[in-house]
XYZ file of C-alpha atoms in Angstrom:
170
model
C -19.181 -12.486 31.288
C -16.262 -10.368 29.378
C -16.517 -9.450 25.945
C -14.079 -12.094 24.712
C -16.415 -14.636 26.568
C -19.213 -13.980 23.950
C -20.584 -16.721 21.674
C -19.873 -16.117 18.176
C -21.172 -17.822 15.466
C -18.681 -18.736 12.645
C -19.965 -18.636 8.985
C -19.307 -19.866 5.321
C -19.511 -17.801 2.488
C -22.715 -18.711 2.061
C -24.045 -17.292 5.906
C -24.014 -21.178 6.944
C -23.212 -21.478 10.487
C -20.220 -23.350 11.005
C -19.155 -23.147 14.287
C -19.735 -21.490 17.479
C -17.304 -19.925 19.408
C -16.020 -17.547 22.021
C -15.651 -14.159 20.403
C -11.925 -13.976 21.671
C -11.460 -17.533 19.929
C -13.040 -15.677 16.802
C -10.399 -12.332 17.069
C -7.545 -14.867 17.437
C -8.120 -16.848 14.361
C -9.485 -14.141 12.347
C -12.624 -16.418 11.860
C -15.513 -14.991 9.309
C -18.352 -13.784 11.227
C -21.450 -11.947 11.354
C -21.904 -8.097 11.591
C -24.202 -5.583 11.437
C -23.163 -1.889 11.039
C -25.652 0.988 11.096
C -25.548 4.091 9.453
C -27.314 6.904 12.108
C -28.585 10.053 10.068
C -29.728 13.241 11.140
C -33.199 14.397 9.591
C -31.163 17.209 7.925
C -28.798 14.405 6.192
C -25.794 14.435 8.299
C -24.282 11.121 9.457
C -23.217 10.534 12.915
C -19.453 9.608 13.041
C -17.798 8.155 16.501
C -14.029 7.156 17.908
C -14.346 4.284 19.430
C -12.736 3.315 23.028
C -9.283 2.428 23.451
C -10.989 -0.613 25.049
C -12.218 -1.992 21.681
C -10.549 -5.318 20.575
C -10.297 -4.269 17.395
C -9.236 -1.059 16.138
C -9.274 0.806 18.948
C -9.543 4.853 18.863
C -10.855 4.806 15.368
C -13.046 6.622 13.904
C -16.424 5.225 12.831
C -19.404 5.670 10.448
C -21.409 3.755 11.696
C -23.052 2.026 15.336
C -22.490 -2.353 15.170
C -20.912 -4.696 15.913
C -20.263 -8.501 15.590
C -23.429 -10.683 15.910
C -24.160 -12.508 18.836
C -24.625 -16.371 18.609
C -28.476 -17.403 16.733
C -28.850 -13.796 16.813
C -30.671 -12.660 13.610
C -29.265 -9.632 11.918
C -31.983 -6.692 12.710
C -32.050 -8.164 16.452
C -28.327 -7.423 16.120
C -29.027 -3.900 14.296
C -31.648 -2.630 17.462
C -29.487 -3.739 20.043
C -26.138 -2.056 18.787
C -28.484 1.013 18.714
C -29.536 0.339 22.077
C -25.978 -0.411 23.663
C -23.881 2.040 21.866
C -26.024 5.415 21.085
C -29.166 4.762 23.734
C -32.032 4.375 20.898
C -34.643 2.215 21.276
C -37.367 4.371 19.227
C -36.374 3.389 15.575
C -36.624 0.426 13.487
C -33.051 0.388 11.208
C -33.614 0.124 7.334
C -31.892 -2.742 5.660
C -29.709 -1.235 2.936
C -27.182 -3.717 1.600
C -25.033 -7.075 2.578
C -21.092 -7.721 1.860
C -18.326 -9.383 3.034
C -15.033 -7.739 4.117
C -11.817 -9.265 4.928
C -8.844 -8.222 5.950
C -5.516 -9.024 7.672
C -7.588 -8.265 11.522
C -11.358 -9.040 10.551
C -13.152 -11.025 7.836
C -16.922 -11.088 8.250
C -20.392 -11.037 6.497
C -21.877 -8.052 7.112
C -25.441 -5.978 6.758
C -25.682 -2.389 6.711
C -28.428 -0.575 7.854
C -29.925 3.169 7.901
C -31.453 5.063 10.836
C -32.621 8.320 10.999
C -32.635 9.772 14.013
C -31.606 13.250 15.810
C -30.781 12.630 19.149
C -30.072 12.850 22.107
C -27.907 10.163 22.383
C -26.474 8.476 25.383
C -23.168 6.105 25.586
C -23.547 3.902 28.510
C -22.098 0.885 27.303
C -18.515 2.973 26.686
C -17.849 1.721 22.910
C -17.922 5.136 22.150
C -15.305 7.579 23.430
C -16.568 10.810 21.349
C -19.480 11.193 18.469
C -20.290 14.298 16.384
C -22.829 14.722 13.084
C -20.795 15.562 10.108
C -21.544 16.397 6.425
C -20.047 14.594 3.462
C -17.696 17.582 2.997
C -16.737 17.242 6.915
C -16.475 13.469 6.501
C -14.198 13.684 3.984
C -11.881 16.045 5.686
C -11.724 13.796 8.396
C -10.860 10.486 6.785
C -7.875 12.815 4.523
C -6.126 12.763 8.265
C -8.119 10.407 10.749
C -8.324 6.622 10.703
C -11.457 5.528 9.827
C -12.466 1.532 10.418
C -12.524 -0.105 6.622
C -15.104 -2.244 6.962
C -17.569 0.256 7.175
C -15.382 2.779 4.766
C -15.968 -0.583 2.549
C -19.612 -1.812 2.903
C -21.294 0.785 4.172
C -20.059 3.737 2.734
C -20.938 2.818 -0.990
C -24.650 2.736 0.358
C -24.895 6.120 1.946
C -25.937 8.405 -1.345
C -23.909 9.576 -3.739
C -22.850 12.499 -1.771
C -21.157 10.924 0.858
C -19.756 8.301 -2.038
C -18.253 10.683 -4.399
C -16.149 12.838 -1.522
């Protein structure tokens, strides 16, 4: 099964499951979904930041803050959370925080999402190929790389308001 081929499940405003569909039907019609996104720190308070694959469906090349992804169909949320971990960085040894729900929408995406903190150090591995390249960065670091990088704004939008005031105020 492809990507596209994924069950999705299709929400109200209100998390309600509406429909189900394939996650290609979802892109098309810009359907509101479920999402998790993850915020991976370092012990020593750095965030890990990775450019996606020019494979993604969405975005593609971007820069991220944080490891997710759309939910899978009667997937809960933290099932969602651990097994973007798993997939993307290779971590199966932490249990991600909840730290905050919104929803974003846009002219590609519009989705519920929850936003979760890890801390971890590493190593990390990318198996799955979401990632194309992944470094720690500071708040100073991250905000010299969004002044000339694009960055995906659904995670600039939910999940960087919940990172500290540090990374907020840059």
């Amino acid at each position: 099964m492809t990507a596209g081929d994924e069950l999705v499940d299709i929400v109200d405003d209100d998390d309600i499951v509406v429909a189900t569909v394939t996650r290609r039907d979802m892109r098309a019609g810009r359907m509101q979904h479920r999402a998790v996104f993850v915020a991976v720190l370092h012990p020593d308070g750095r965030l890990l930041v990775h450019r996606r694959s020019d494979a993604k469906d969405v975005w593609p090349g971007w820069w991220d803050l944080a490891v997710g992804g759309v939910v899978g169909s009667g997937e809960a949320y933290d099932d969602a959370a651990r097994r973007e971990l798993a997939e993307e960085i290779g971590i199966t040894d932490v249990i991600p925080e909840p730290i905050g729900d919104g929803r974003y929408a846009d002219d590609d995406v519009a989705l519920l999402g929850r936003c979760y903190r890890a801390i971890h150090s590493g190593p990390f591995t990318f198996a799955d190929g979401e990632v194309a390249e992944a470094r720690w960065a500071t708040a100073d670091e991250l905000a010299a790389m969004r002044a000339g990088t694009r960055f995906l704004p659904d995670s600039l939008a939910l999940l960087l308001p919940l990172l500290g005031p540090d990374f907020r105020s840059r």
